[in-house]
GROMACS .gro file of C-alpha atoms in nm:
model
  463
    1UNK     CA    1   9.044  -2.295 -10.766
    2UNK     CA    2   8.924  -2.574 -10.991
    3UNK     CA    3   8.555  -2.643 -11.039
    4UNK     CA    4   8.416  -2.935 -10.834
    5UNK     CA    5   8.340  -3.255 -11.024
    6UNK     CA    6   7.984  -3.283 -11.160
    7UNK     CA    7   7.740  -3.386 -10.888
    8UNK     CA    8   7.961  -3.254 -10.607
    9UNK     CA    9   7.776  -3.005 -10.382
   10UNK     CA   10   7.908  -2.647 -10.416
   11UNK     CA   11   8.141  -2.531 -10.138
   12UNK     CA   12   8.006  -2.376  -9.819
   13UNK     CA   13   8.106  -2.044  -9.666
   14UNK     CA   14   8.147  -2.181  -9.315
   15UNK     CA   15   8.335  -2.471  -9.168
   16UNK     CA   16   8.710  -2.536  -9.181
   17UNK     CA   17   8.715  -2.526  -9.562
   18UNK     CA   18   8.495  -2.215  -9.596
   19UNK     CA   19   8.772  -1.954  -9.596
   20UNK     CA   20   8.961  -2.135  -9.873
   21UNK     CA   21   8.642  -2.150 -10.080
   22UNK     CA   22   8.564  -1.783 -10.020
   23UNK     CA   23   8.905  -1.635 -10.093
   24UNK     CA   24   8.906  -1.670 -10.474
   25UNK     CA   25   8.539  -1.573 -10.489
   26UNK     CA   26   8.617  -1.255 -10.299
   27UNK     CA   27   8.877  -1.162 -10.557
   28UNK     CA   28   8.609  -1.199 -10.824
   29UNK     CA   29   8.363  -0.990 -10.621
   30UNK     CA   30   8.615  -0.713 -10.559
   31UNK     CA   31   8.714  -0.701 -10.925
   32UNK     CA   32   8.349  -0.680 -11.024
   33UNK     CA   33   8.286  -0.400 -10.776
   34UNK     CA   34   8.578  -0.210 -10.928
   35UNK     CA   35   8.479  -0.262 -11.293
   36UNK     CA   36   8.115  -0.182 -11.216
   37UNK     CA   37   8.203   0.145 -11.044
   38UNK     CA   38   8.432   0.235 -11.334
   39UNK     CA   39   8.154   0.170 -11.584
   40UNK     CA   40   7.908   0.379 -11.383
   41UNK     CA   41   8.155   0.666 -11.362
   42UNK     CA   42   7.952   0.872 -11.117
   43UNK     CA   43   7.712   0.867 -10.824
   44UNK     CA   44   7.429   0.696 -11.016
   45UNK     CA   45   7.396   0.541 -11.364
   46UNK     CA   46   7.289   0.782 -11.636
   47UNK     CA   47   6.974   0.731 -11.838
   48UNK     CA   48   6.701   0.693 -11.579
   49UNK     CA   49   6.486   0.396 -11.475
   50UNK     CA   50   6.397   0.255 -11.818
   51UNK     CA   51   6.756   0.258 -11.942
   52UNK     CA   52   6.882   0.094 -11.622
   53UNK     CA   53   6.614  -0.176 -11.628
   54UNK     CA   54   6.710  -0.254 -11.989
   55UNK     CA   55   7.077  -0.285 -11.892
   56UNK     CA   56   6.992  -0.525 -11.611
   57UNK     CA   57   6.773  -0.739 -11.835
   58UNK     CA   58   7.045  -0.756 -12.098
   59UNK     CA   59   7.313  -0.849 -11.845
   60UNK     CA   60   7.115  -1.116 -11.663
   61UNK     CA   61   6.936  -1.276 -11.954
   62UNK     CA   62   6.777  -1.594 -11.821
   63UNK     CA   63   6.744  -1.546 -11.447
   64UNK     CA   64   6.701  -1.920 -11.388
   65UNK     CA   65   6.904  -2.092 -11.663
   66UNK     CA   66   6.866  -2.461 -11.731
   67UNK     CA   67   7.237  -2.506 -11.660
   68UNK     CA   68   7.442  -2.296 -11.422
   69UNK     CA   69   7.726  -2.071 -11.536
   70UNK     CA   70   7.948  -2.133 -11.233
   71UNK     CA   71   8.037  -1.926 -10.931
   72UNK     CA   72   8.286  -1.686 -11.086
   73UNK     CA   73   8.081  -1.601 -11.394
   74UNK     CA   74   7.768  -1.551 -11.185
   75UNK     CA   75   7.949  -1.325 -10.940
   76UNK     CA   76   8.121  -1.126 -11.214
   77UNK     CA   77   7.794  -1.067 -11.396
   78UNK     CA   78   7.567  -0.991 -11.102
   79UNK     CA   79   7.809  -0.789 -10.888
   80UNK     CA   80   7.932  -0.589 -11.187
   81UNK     CA   81   7.571  -0.519 -11.287
   82UNK     CA   82   7.481  -0.416 -10.933
   83UNK     CA   83   7.782  -0.185 -10.899
   84UNK     CA   84   7.739  -0.033 -11.245
   85UNK     CA   85   7.377   0.044 -11.162
   86UNK     CA   86   7.419   0.154 -10.803
   87UNK     CA   87   7.333   0.481 -10.637
   88UNK     CA   88   7.662   0.471 -10.452
   89UNK     CA   89   7.664   0.661 -10.121
   90UNK     CA   90   8.044   0.644 -10.126
   91UNK     CA   91   8.038   0.895 -10.412
   92UNK     CA   92   8.049   1.248 -10.266
   93UNK     CA   93   7.776   1.361 -10.506
   94UNK     CA   94   7.533   1.094 -10.390
   95UNK     CA   95   7.375   1.291 -10.107
   96UNK     CA   96   6.998   1.258 -10.125
   97UNK     CA   97   6.902   1.040  -9.833
   98UNK     CA   98   6.998   0.913  -9.490
   99UNK     CA   99   7.188   0.642  -9.673
  100UNK     CA  100   7.545   0.623  -9.550
  101UNK     CA  101   7.853   0.476  -9.715
  102UNK     CA  102   7.945   0.183  -9.489
  103UNK     CA  103   8.293   0.161  -9.345
  104UNK     CA  104   8.511  -0.109  -9.498
  105UNK     CA  105   8.574  -0.266  -9.158
  106UNK     CA  106   8.199  -0.295  -9.097
  107UNK     CA  107   8.136  -0.453  -9.438
  108UNK     CA  108   8.419  -0.698  -9.379
  109UNK     CA  109   8.268  -0.798  -9.045
  110UNK     CA  110   7.933  -0.842  -9.217
  111UNK     CA  111   8.095  -1.093  -9.449
  112UNK     CA  112   8.187  -1.307  -9.148
  113UNK     CA  113   7.829  -1.284  -9.025
  114UNK     CA  114   7.704  -1.403  -9.363
  115UNK     CA  115   7.956  -1.686  -9.379
  116UNK     CA  116   7.879  -1.824  -9.034
  117UNK     CA  117   7.507  -1.739  -9.057
  118UNK     CA  118   7.416  -1.728  -8.687
  119UNK     CA  119   7.048  -1.675  -8.618
  120UNK     CA  120   6.958  -1.499  -8.298
  121UNK     CA  121   6.637  -1.681  -8.220
  122UNK     CA  122   6.799  -1.944  -7.996
  123UNK     CA  123   7.130  -1.971  -7.815
  124UNK     CA  124   7.221  -2.301  -7.981
  125UNK     CA  125   7.224  -2.121  -8.319
  126UNK     CA  126   7.435  -1.828  -8.202
  127UNK     CA  127   7.642  -1.888  -7.887
  128UNK     CA  128   7.902  -1.614  -7.939
  129UNK     CA  129   7.676  -1.386  -8.145
  130UNK     CA  130   7.414  -1.374  -7.869
  131UNK     CA  131   7.679  -1.281  -7.613
  132UNK     CA  132   7.818  -1.010  -7.842
  133UNK     CA  133   7.468  -0.871  -7.892
  134UNK     CA  134   7.402  -0.859  -7.518
  135UNK     CA  135   7.726  -0.669  -7.451
  136UNK     CA  136   7.684  -0.425  -7.740
  137UNK     CA  137   7.319  -0.341  -7.676
  138UNK     CA  138   7.370  -0.278  -7.307
  139UNK     CA  139   7.683  -0.073  -7.368
  140UNK     CA  140   7.511   0.149  -7.622
  141UNK     CA  141   7.198   0.184  -7.410
  142UNK     CA  142   7.421   0.307  -7.127
  143UNK     CA  143   7.537   0.591  -7.352
  144UNK     CA  144   7.183   0.731  -7.335
  145UNK     CA  145   7.057   0.621  -6.993
  146UNK     CA  146   7.245   0.660  -6.665
  147UNK     CA  147   7.031   0.396  -6.497
  148UNK     CA  148   7.111   0.063  -6.331
  149UNK     CA  149   6.977  -0.164  -6.606
  150UNK     CA  150   6.958   0.011  -6.946
  151UNK     CA  151   6.898  -0.211  -7.245
  152UNK     CA  152   6.839  -0.201  -7.618
  153UNK     CA  153   6.692  -0.422  -7.887
  154UNK     CA  154   6.846  -0.461  -8.231
  155UNK     CA  155   6.608  -0.359  -8.509
  156UNK     CA  156   6.614  -0.324  -8.886
  157UNK     CA  157   6.599   0.052  -8.845
  158UNK     CA  158   6.386   0.340  -8.727
  159UNK     CA  159   6.059   0.204  -8.862
  160UNK     CA  160   6.081  -0.121  -8.666
  161UNK     CA  161   6.213   0.056  -8.356
  162UNK     CA  162   5.928   0.308  -8.361
  163UNK     CA  163   5.674   0.029  -8.405
  164UNK     CA  164   5.823  -0.156  -8.107
  165UNK     CA  165   5.809   0.162  -7.899
  166UNK     CA  166   5.438   0.205  -7.969
  167UNK     CA  167   5.375  -0.164  -7.905
  168UNK     CA  168   5.543  -0.147  -7.565
  169UNK     CA  169   5.346   0.167  -7.480
  170UNK     CA  170   5.022  -0.007  -7.581
  171UNK     CA  171   5.107  -0.301  -7.357
  172UNK     CA  172   5.173  -0.062  -7.066
  173UNK     CA  173   4.857   0.145  -7.111
  174UNK     CA  174   4.606  -0.058  -7.311
  175UNK     CA  175   4.449  -0.029  -7.657
  176UNK     CA  176   4.302   0.319  -7.604
  177UNK     CA  177   4.644   0.483  -7.599
  178UNK     CA  178   4.653   0.811  -7.792
  179UNK     CA  179   4.972   0.893  -7.983
  180UNK     CA  180   5.058   1.262  -8.027
  181UNK     CA  181   5.326   1.353  -8.281
  182UNK     CA  182   5.438   1.651  -8.480
  183UNK     CA  183   5.385   1.687  -8.853
  184UNK     CA  184   5.764   1.660  -8.869
  185UNK     CA  185   5.759   1.304  -8.732
  186UNK     CA  186   5.867   1.005  -8.938
  187UNK     CA  187   5.584   0.845  -9.132
  188UNK     CA  188   5.636   0.522  -8.938
  189UNK     CA  189   5.479   0.674  -8.624
  190UNK     CA  190   5.119   0.711  -8.746
  191UNK     CA  191   5.160   0.395  -8.949
  192UNK     CA  192   5.261   0.201  -8.639
  193UNK     CA  193   4.951   0.328  -8.457
  194UNK     CA  194   4.743   0.195  -8.746
  195UNK     CA  195   4.922  -0.140  -8.755
  196UNK     CA  196   4.877  -0.186  -8.380
  197UNK     CA  197   4.506  -0.110  -8.382
  198UNK     CA  198   4.545   0.207  -8.176
  199UNK     CA  199   4.325   0.512  -8.225
  200UNK     CA  200   4.446   0.722  -8.521
  201UNK     CA  201   4.754   0.917  -8.416
  202UNK     CA  202   4.702   1.290  -8.363
  203UNK     CA  203   4.928   1.509  -8.575
  204UNK     CA  204   5.023   1.850  -8.439
  205UNK     CA  205   5.130   2.121  -8.685
  206UNK     CA  206   5.499   2.215  -8.688
  207UNK     CA  207   5.515   2.544  -8.882
  208UNK     CA  208   5.874   2.608  -8.771
  209UNK     CA  209   5.978   2.250  -8.848
  210UNK     CA  210   5.987   2.132  -8.486
  211UNK     CA  211   5.723   2.035  -8.230
  212UNK     CA  212   5.593   2.350  -8.058
  213UNK     CA  213   5.567   2.303  -7.680
  214UNK     CA  214   5.270   2.543  -7.663
  215UNK     CA  215   5.070   2.339  -7.915
  216UNK     CA  216   5.173   2.020  -7.738
  217UNK     CA  217   5.061   2.162  -7.403
  218UNK     CA  218   4.719   2.245  -7.550
  219UNK     CA  219   4.687   1.895  -7.695
  220UNK     CA  220   4.790   1.727  -7.370
  221UNK     CA  221   4.544   1.938  -7.174
  222UNK     CA  222   4.254   1.830  -7.397
  223UNK     CA  223   4.346   1.468  -7.472
  224UNK     CA  224   4.216   1.208  -7.231
  225UNK     CA  225   4.482   0.964  -7.118
  226UNK     CA  226   4.671   0.751  -7.160
  227UNK     CA  227   4.899   0.939  -7.401
  228UNK     CA  228   5.230   0.868  -7.575
  229UNK     CA  229   5.413   1.172  -7.710
  230UNK     CA  230   5.668   1.109  -7.984
  231UNK     CA  231   5.938   1.366  -8.042
  232UNK     CA  232   6.206   1.371  -8.310
  233UNK     CA  233   6.581   1.426  -8.282
  234UNK     CA  234   6.678   1.461  -8.647
  235UNK     CA  235   6.390   1.498  -8.892
  236UNK     CA  236   6.422   1.330  -9.230
  237UNK     CA  237   6.345   1.648  -9.423
  238UNK     CA  238   6.579   1.899  -9.257
  239UNK     CA  239   6.760   1.725  -8.972
  240UNK     CA  240   6.585   1.937  -8.709
  241UNK     CA  241   6.562   1.848  -8.341
  242UNK     CA  242   6.254   1.906  -8.128
  243UNK     CA  243   6.297   2.094  -7.796
  244UNK     CA  244   6.341   1.774  -7.599
  245UNK     CA  245   6.366   1.907  -7.244
  246UNK     CA  246   6.057   2.124  -7.278
  247UNK     CA  247   5.864   1.836  -7.429
  248UNK     CA  248   5.980   1.604  -7.150
  249UNK     CA  249   5.870   1.860  -6.890
  250UNK     CA  250   5.521   1.864  -7.041
  251UNK     CA  251   5.509   1.484  -7.049
  252UNK     CA  252   5.607   1.472  -6.681
  253UNK     CA  253   5.341   1.729  -6.593
  254UNK     CA  254   5.064   1.547  -6.780
  255UNK     CA  255   5.188   1.196  -6.693
  256UNK     CA  256   5.236   1.108  -7.058
  257UNK     CA  257   5.501   0.869  -7.185
  258UNK     CA  258   5.769   1.005  -7.417
  259UNK     CA  259   5.928   0.825  -7.710
  260UNK     CA  260   6.205   1.001  -7.901
  261UNK     CA  261   6.284   0.903  -8.257
  262UNK     CA  262   6.655   0.981  -8.268
  263UNK     CA  263   6.733   0.751  -8.558
  264UNK     CA  264   6.926   1.032  -8.727
  265UNK     CA  265   7.056   1.246  -8.444
  266UNK     CA  266   7.093   1.007  -8.152
  267UNK     CA  267   7.463   0.939  -8.193
  268UNK     CA  268   7.537   1.308  -8.143
  269UNK     CA  269   7.521   1.212  -7.775
  270UNK     CA  270   7.869   1.062  -7.819
  271UNK     CA  271   8.042   1.382  -7.930
  272UNK     CA  272   8.124   1.666  -7.685
  273UNK     CA  273   8.100   1.920  -7.968
  274UNK     CA  274   7.739   1.841  -8.057
  275UNK     CA  275   7.578   1.649  -7.770
  276UNK     CA  276   7.410   1.965  -7.638
  277UNK     CA  277   7.182   1.950  -7.943
  278UNK     CA  278   7.024   1.628  -7.818
  279UNK     CA  279   7.012   1.713  -7.448
  280UNK     CA  280   6.702   1.550  -7.307
  281UNK     CA  281   6.733   1.213  -7.480
  282UNK     CA  282   6.778   1.046  -7.143
  283UNK     CA  283   6.428   1.151  -7.036
  284UNK     CA  284   6.255   0.930  -7.292
  285UNK     CA  285   6.078   0.610  -7.196
  286UNK     CA  286   6.212   0.469  -7.522
  287UNK     CA  287   6.456   0.587  -7.783
  288UNK     CA  288   6.517   0.499  -8.148
  289UNK     CA  289   6.877   0.516  -8.276
  290UNK     CA  290   7.019   0.405  -8.612
  291UNK     CA  291   7.384   0.320  -8.670
  292UNK     CA  292   7.329   0.291  -9.046
  293UNK     CA  293   7.310   0.670  -9.057
  294UNK     CA  294   7.573   0.856  -8.853
  295UNK     CA  295   7.734   0.525  -8.753
  296UNK     CA  296   7.843   0.418  -9.103
  297UNK     CA  297   7.714   0.061  -9.080
  298UNK     CA  298   7.580  -0.151  -9.365
  299UNK     CA  299   7.203  -0.180  -9.350
  300UNK     CA  300   7.056  -0.280  -9.114
  301UNK     CA  301   7.174  -0.149  -8.777
  302UNK     CA  302   6.893   0.000  -8.570
  303UNK     CA  303   6.828   0.008  -8.196
  304UNK     CA  304   6.539   0.067  -7.960
  305UNK     CA  305   6.688   0.171  -7.625
  306UNK     CA  306   6.506   0.181  -7.289
  307UNK     CA  307   6.620   0.288  -6.942
  308UNK     CA  308   6.535  -0.047  -6.782
  309UNK     CA  309   6.531  -0.393  -6.929
  310UNK     CA  310   6.206  -0.462  -6.741
  311UNK     CA  311   6.029  -0.236  -6.993
  312UNK     CA  312   6.093  -0.504  -7.256
  313UNK     CA  313   5.906  -0.775  -7.061
  314UNK     CA  314   5.590  -0.759  -7.278
  315UNK     CA  315   5.792  -0.901  -7.568
  316UNK     CA  316   5.849  -1.230  -7.387
  317UNK     CA  317   5.743  -1.522  -7.604
  318UNK     CA  318   5.777  -1.897  -7.579
  319UNK     CA  319   5.820  -2.159  -7.851
  320UNK     CA  320   5.925  -2.495  -7.719
  321UNK     CA  321   6.169  -2.573  -7.999
  322UNK     CA  322   6.357  -2.247  -7.941
  323UNK     CA  323   6.331  -2.163  -7.570
  324UNK     CA  324   6.193  -2.459  -7.382
  325UNK     CA  325   6.123  -2.373  -7.021
  326UNK     CA  326   6.360  -2.631  -6.880
  327UNK     CA  327   6.640  -2.509  -7.110
  328UNK     CA  328   6.586  -2.153  -6.989
  329UNK     CA  329   6.579  -2.267  -6.626
  330UNK     CA  330   6.904  -2.455  -6.691
  331UNK     CA  331   7.073  -2.134  -6.802
  332UNK     CA  332   7.039  -2.120  -7.181
  333UNK     CA  333   6.970  -1.756  -7.277
  334UNK     CA  334   6.615  -1.686  -7.395
  335UNK     CA  335   6.641  -1.479  -7.715
  336UNK     CA  336   6.282  -1.475  -7.844
  337UNK     CA  337   6.189  -1.176  -7.631
  338UNK     CA  338   6.464  -0.969  -7.793
  339UNK     CA  339   6.269  -0.908  -8.114
  340UNK     CA  340   5.939  -0.956  -8.293
  341UNK     CA  341   6.140  -1.136  -8.561
  342UNK     CA  342   6.240  -1.498  -8.525
  343UNK     CA  343   6.533  -1.546  -8.764
  344UNK     CA  344   6.774  -1.255  -8.713
  345UNK     CA  345   7.121  -1.179  -8.844
  346UNK     CA  346   7.397  -1.092  -8.594
  347UNK     CA  347   7.395  -0.723  -8.684
  348UNK     CA  348   7.585  -0.631  -8.370
  349UNK     CA  349   7.900  -0.801  -8.501
  350UNK     CA  350   7.971  -0.522  -8.749
  351UNK     CA  351   7.879  -0.262  -8.486
  352UNK     CA  352   8.110  -0.416  -8.227
  353UNK     CA  353   8.392  -0.442  -8.479
  354UNK     CA  354   8.353  -0.077  -8.576
  355UNK     CA  355   8.345   0.042  -8.215
  356UNK     CA  356   8.659  -0.157  -8.135
  357UNK     CA  357   8.836  -0.040  -8.450
  358UNK     CA  358   8.757   0.332  -8.423
  359UNK     CA  359   8.704   0.381  -8.052
  360UNK     CA  360   8.495   0.663  -7.916
  361UNK     CA  361   8.734   0.928  -8.043
  362UNK     CA  362   8.742   0.790  -8.397
  363UNK     CA  363   8.365   0.771  -8.424
  364UNK     CA  364   8.313   1.120  -8.286
  365UNK     CA  365   8.567   1.259  -8.533
  366UNK     CA  366   8.358   1.119  -8.819
  367UNK     CA  367   8.041   1.270  -8.677
  368UNK     CA  368   8.205   1.608  -8.617
  369UNK     CA  369   8.358   1.610  -8.964
  370UNK     CA  370   8.034   1.544  -9.147
  371UNK     CA  371   7.856   1.813  -8.944
  372UNK     CA  372   8.135   2.054  -9.040
  373UNK     CA  373   8.097   1.960  -9.407
  374UNK     CA  374   7.729   2.046  -9.393
  375UNK     CA  375   7.808   2.386  -9.240
  376UNK     CA  376   8.063   2.448  -9.516
  377UNK     CA  377   7.813   2.370  -9.789
  378UNK     CA  378   7.555   2.592  -9.624
  379UNK     CA  379   7.805   2.878  -9.603
  380UNK     CA  380   7.892   2.840  -9.973
  381UNK     CA  381   7.528   2.841 -10.077
  382UNK     CA  382   7.436   3.127  -9.843
  383UNK     CA  383   7.685   3.358 -10.011
  384UNK     CA  384   7.615   3.237 -10.366
  385UNK     CA  385   7.408   3.483 -10.571
  386UNK     CA  386   7.221   3.210 -10.759
  387UNK     CA  387   7.107   2.999 -10.465
  388UNK     CA  388   6.891   3.049 -10.157
  389UNK     CA  389   6.972   2.864  -9.838
  390UNK     CA  390   6.674   2.761  -9.627
  391UNK     CA  391   6.865   2.760  -9.297
  392UNK     CA  392   7.199   2.659  -9.155
  393UNK     CA  393   7.197   2.287  -9.072
  394UNK     CA  394   7.140   2.136  -8.729
  395UNK     CA  395   7.284   1.798  -8.833
  396UNK     CA  396   7.416   1.717  -9.181
  397UNK     CA  397   7.116   1.807  -9.400
  398UNK     CA  398   7.122   2.125  -9.609
  399UNK     CA  399   6.810   2.261  -9.784
  400UNK     CA  400   6.850   2.508 -10.070
  401UNK     CA  401   6.707   2.605 -10.407
  402UNK     CA  402   6.800   2.810 -10.713
  403UNK     CA  403   6.699   3.165 -10.627
  404UNK     CA  404   6.485   3.242 -10.929
  405UNK     CA  405   6.337   2.895 -10.994
  406UNK     CA  406   5.980   2.791 -10.928
  407UNK     CA  407   5.888   2.455 -10.776
  408UNK     CA  408   5.844   2.286 -11.113
  409UNK     CA  409   6.191   2.398 -11.218
  410UNK     CA  410   6.342   2.276 -10.890
  411UNK     CA  411   6.185   1.931 -10.937
  412UNK     CA  412   6.300   1.920 -11.298
  413UNK     CA  413   6.655   2.018 -11.201
  414UNK     CA  414   6.676   1.731 -10.956
  415UNK     CA  415   6.551   1.479 -11.210
  416UNK     CA  416   6.785   1.617 -11.476
  417UNK     CA  417   7.088   1.557 -11.255
  418UNK     CA  418   6.961   1.206 -11.181
  419UNK     CA  419   6.910   1.119 -11.548
  420UNK     CA  420   7.252   1.259 -11.635
  421UNK     CA  421   7.410   1.053 -11.357
  422UNK     CA  422   7.583   1.363 -11.224
  423UNK     CA  423   7.439   1.407 -10.873
  424UNK     CA  424   7.181   1.253 -10.641
  425UNK     CA  425   6.995   1.511 -10.433
  426UNK     CA  426   6.677   1.479 -10.232
  427UNK     CA  427   6.373   1.702 -10.221
  428UNK     CA  428   6.135   1.826  -9.952
  429UNK     CA  429   5.872   2.091  -9.893
  430UNK     CA  430   5.927   2.366  -9.636
  431UNK     CA  431   5.764   2.705  -9.592
  432UNK     CA  432   5.529   2.628  -9.879
  433UNK     CA  433   5.805   2.572 -10.134
  434UNK     CA  434   6.004   2.284 -10.278
  435UNK     CA  435   6.369   2.263 -10.177
  436UNK     CA  436   6.664   2.055 -10.287
  437UNK     CA  437   6.814   1.850 -10.006
  438UNK     CA  438   7.177   1.749  -9.962
  439UNK     CA  439   7.230   1.496  -9.682
  440UNK     CA  440   7.601   1.470  -9.614
  441UNK     CA  441   7.703   1.140  -9.455
  442UNK     CA  442   8.027   1.068  -9.642
  443UNK     CA  443   8.328   1.147  -9.422
  444UNK     CA  444   8.555   1.139  -9.728
  445UNK     CA  445   8.372   1.427  -9.895
  446UNK     CA  446   8.592   1.734  -9.939
  447UNK     CA  447   8.529   2.102  -9.990
  448UNK     CA  448   8.634   2.051 -10.354
  449UNK     CA  449   8.361   1.788 -10.393
  450UNK     CA  450   8.104   2.036 -10.268
  451UNK     CA  451   8.234   2.293 -10.513
  452UNK     CA  452   8.186   2.035 -10.790
  453UNK     CA  453   7.827   1.982 -10.678
  454UNK     CA  454   7.761   2.354 -10.689
  455UNK     CA  455   7.921   2.375 -11.033
  456UNK     CA  456   7.690   2.100 -11.162
  457UNK     CA  457   7.394   2.287 -11.022
  458UNK     CA  458   7.510   2.613 -11.175
  459UNK     CA  459   7.554   2.448 -11.514
  460UNK     CA  460   7.203   2.305 -11.498
  461UNK     CA  461   7.036   2.629 -11.390
  462UNK     CA  462   7.156   2.852 -11.673
  463UNK     CA  463   6.864   3.001 -11.868
   0.00000   0.00000   0.00000
């Protein structure tokens, strides 16, 4: 593709000529992704933060040059630099966080969303995208709630969904709402209470890693209402699931609302092999679910689900240039009440494409496989003389540590592997000690890959 004459505006991604403009650029992007990954040669670039920052500075040079370098050079340089310096969740040894490798079909759909650039703050900016979102959100909400009018909002992830859940509870019960949560809860729960001007959230100890119904019963008996209890289905540190039915029973008895943060574990409801682990999700007044974890979507792809769309009414908002009353009365969909954000990407396009491509059976196979991988790694570590397994995994997170190492040595081992670019593992405290954390979300990981991880750890733990 020849460069446009000087003074000609650069080509656009949309419109009838957009695909022709994009095609050669995509070749450049894909080549740069390949060469960058080859240069990196592992799950993360070696050398640590200072070395990586120096590489980026050297590659980019003048961030805002006086004269442009052209599309292809800019893409080659920036995409190569990004890929060479990535912590790539598609590498089997990149397993620190709830950071999934996105499916190719989902990333390809996301390209279309970027090219067309719908914004879901008014129907006249997103006619088809708004209809897709409505179908997808209601279909997914119906997976959790067997009610006449289940619904879900699209969010940027668990943090936004949890904040929305607390906001809706505040609007139902007033500003004196007390939030009870376990010490295992995501940090966004107490933070949301602070942001919303609620009383400081009450943290209940979770010595076994999950919310203890007996401690919750004591708290509910001594806390004046109104109360919102937040439970967790998939903790970030160990992937543990609170006893949801028992918690829901207590909430019913004390007339407290229940929100369940199932950002990690919620999609287990789709798989017959594992859905028993999240039994009780349907009893929540609101439910957080992320598809950029065990749904293999590019960030962001979060949901807040509710059993009845009427529960979302407090979010209604009017701005004449986006949802004029007469337009709404004439039948144009009102989108402003679907989010606290105004400009929003059509994140349900990639979700819908993935669901259509894989089907229920294909998605559940991926979930089942990654859970099996985690069990395999746990079994290998449990029988290994040089490592101690914390517990067999509930989801896909495995906690372990070198048997004879102290906490300082465990932390140093993790950083050593990072600086060497050999493996990316997380860390968390449990039972008063520091543990390494492997979060397996890559469905292409093999038993041989896990053996390689263990070999790297063995090599780094020799006296």
